[in-house]
Amino acid sequence: EEEFIIEDKSAKPDEKFDLTLTEITMQQALDQLPVTYRQVLILRFKEGLSAQETATAINKSSIAVRLIQYRAMKKLKIIININYAKVLL
């Protein structure tokens, strides 16, 4: 009789914790952004919408969406760096 060993490829508990912590940290950082910045980032990266689809959803031009996305990413990076520095202190 043959034995079949099935490898568990699911995340380990500590990996799941790290992922959850990262999600919480990102959500806290996103919450500090202006509403339009947050909307654009969520629609573009979480929902996977194109710049044009995002523009239609928020009633802006696609050029405006790209500019908002750039500014939002820049501000998000600053927020994350500041929050990370607070943790280290």
CSV table of C-alpha atoms in Angstrom, one decimal:
chain,number,residue,atom,x,y,z
A,1,GLU,CA,0.0,0.0,0.0
A,2,GLU,CA,1.4,3.4,-1.0
A,3,GLU,CA,1.4,6.4,1.3
A,4,PHE,CA,0.8,9.8,-0.1
A,5,ILE,CA,2.3,12.8,1.7
A,6,ILE,CA,0.6,16.1,1.1
A,7,GLU,CA,2.8,19.0,1.8
A,8,ASP,CA,1.0,21.9,3.6
A,9,LYS,CA,1.8,25.0,1.5
A,10,SER,CA,-0.4,27.3,3.5
A,11,ALA,CA,1.3,30.1,5.4
A,12,LYS,CA,2.7,29.3,8.8
A,13,PRO,CA,1.0,31.0,11.8
A,14,ASP,CA,3.9,33.5,12.2
A,15,GLU,CA,3.7,34.3,8.4
A,16,LYS,CA,0.0,34.9,8.7
A,17,PHE,CA,0.6,37.2,11.7
A,18,ASP,CA,3.2,39.2,9.7
A,19,LEU,CA,0.8,39.5,6.8
A,20,THR,CA,-2.0,40.6,9.1
A,21,LEU,CA,0.3,43.1,10.8
A,22,THR,CA,1.4,44.5,7.4
A,23,GLU,CA,-2.3,44.8,6.4
A,24,ILE,CA,-3.1,46.7,9.6
A,25,THR,CA,-0.1,49.0,9.2
A,26,MET,CA,-1.0,49.8,5.6
A,27,GLN,CA,-4.7,50.4,6.5
A,28,GLN,CA,-3.6,52.8,9.3
A,29,ALA,CA,-1.3,54.6,6.9
A,30,LEU,CA,-4.0,54.8,4.2
A,31,ASP,CA,-6.4,56.2,6.8
A,32,GLN,CA,-4.1,59.2,7.3
A,33,LEU,CA,-4.4,60.1,3.6
A,34,PRO,CA,-6.9,62.6,2.2
A,35,VAL,CA,-10.0,60.8,0.9
A,36,THR,CA,-9.2,61.3,-2.8
A,37,TYR,CA,-5.7,59.9,-2.4
A,38,ARG,CA,-7.0,56.9,-0.5
A,39,GLN,CA,-9.8,56.3,-3.1
A,40,VAL,CA,-7.3,56.4,-6.0
A,41,LEU,CA,-4.8,54.0,-4.3
A,42,ILE,CA,-7.6,51.5,-3.4
A,43,LEU,CA,-9.2,51.6,-6.8
A,44,ARG,CA,-5.8,51.3,-8.6
A,45,PHE,CA,-4.0,48.7,-6.5
A,46,LYS,CA,-6.6,46.8,-4.5
A,47,GLU,CA,-9.4,46.7,-7.0
A,48,GLY,CA,-7.0,46.6,-10.0
A,49,LEU,CA,-8.7,49.4,-12.0
A,50,SER,CA,-6.9,51.2,-14.8
A,51,ALA,CA,-6.2,54.9,-14.6
A,52,GLN,CA,-9.1,55.5,-17.0
A,53,GLU,CA,-11.5,53.3,-15.0
A,54,THR,CA,-10.5,55.0,-11.8
A,55,ALA,CA,-11.0,58.4,-13.5
A,56,THR,CA,-14.5,57.4,-14.4
A,57,ALA,CA,-15.3,56.1,-10.9
A,58,ILE,CA,-14.2,59.3,-9.2
A,59,ASN,CA,-15.2,61.7,-11.9
A,60,LYS,CA,-11.7,63.0,-12.8
A,61,SER,CA,-9.5,62.8,-15.9
A,62,SER,CA,-7.0,60.0,-16.2
A,63,ILE,CA,-4.2,62.5,-16.1
A,64,ALA,CA,-5.6,63.8,-12.8
A,65,VAL,CA,-5.8,60.2,-11.5
A,66,ARG,CA,-2.1,59.6,-12.4
A,67,LEU,CA,-1.1,62.9,-10.6
A,68,ILE,CA,-3.2,62.0,-7.5
A,69,GLN,CA,-1.7,58.5,-7.5
A,70,TYR,CA,1.9,60.0,-7.6
A,71,ARG,CA,1.1,62.4,-4.8
A,72,ALA,CA,-0.7,59.7,-2.8
A,73,MET,CA,2.2,57.3,-3.1
A,74,LYS,CA,4.7,60.0,-2.1
A,75,LYS,CA,2.7,60.9,1.0
A,76,LEU,CA,2.0,57.3,1.9
A,77,LYS,CA,5.8,56.6,1.9
A,78,ILE,CA,6.3,59.6,4.2
A,79,ILE,CA,3.6,58.4,6.6
A,80,ILE,CA,4.9,54.8,6.7
A,81,ASN,CA,8.5,56.1,7.3
A,82,ILE,CA,7.3,58.3,10.2
A,83,ASN,CA,5.2,55.5,11.7
A,84,TYR,CA,8.1,53.1,11.4
A,85,ALA,CA,10.5,55.6,13.1
A,86,LYS,CA,8.0,56.0,16.0
A,87,VAL,CA,8.1,52.2,16.5
A,88,LEU,CA,11.9,52.3,16.7
A,89,LEU,CA,12.0,55.0,19.3
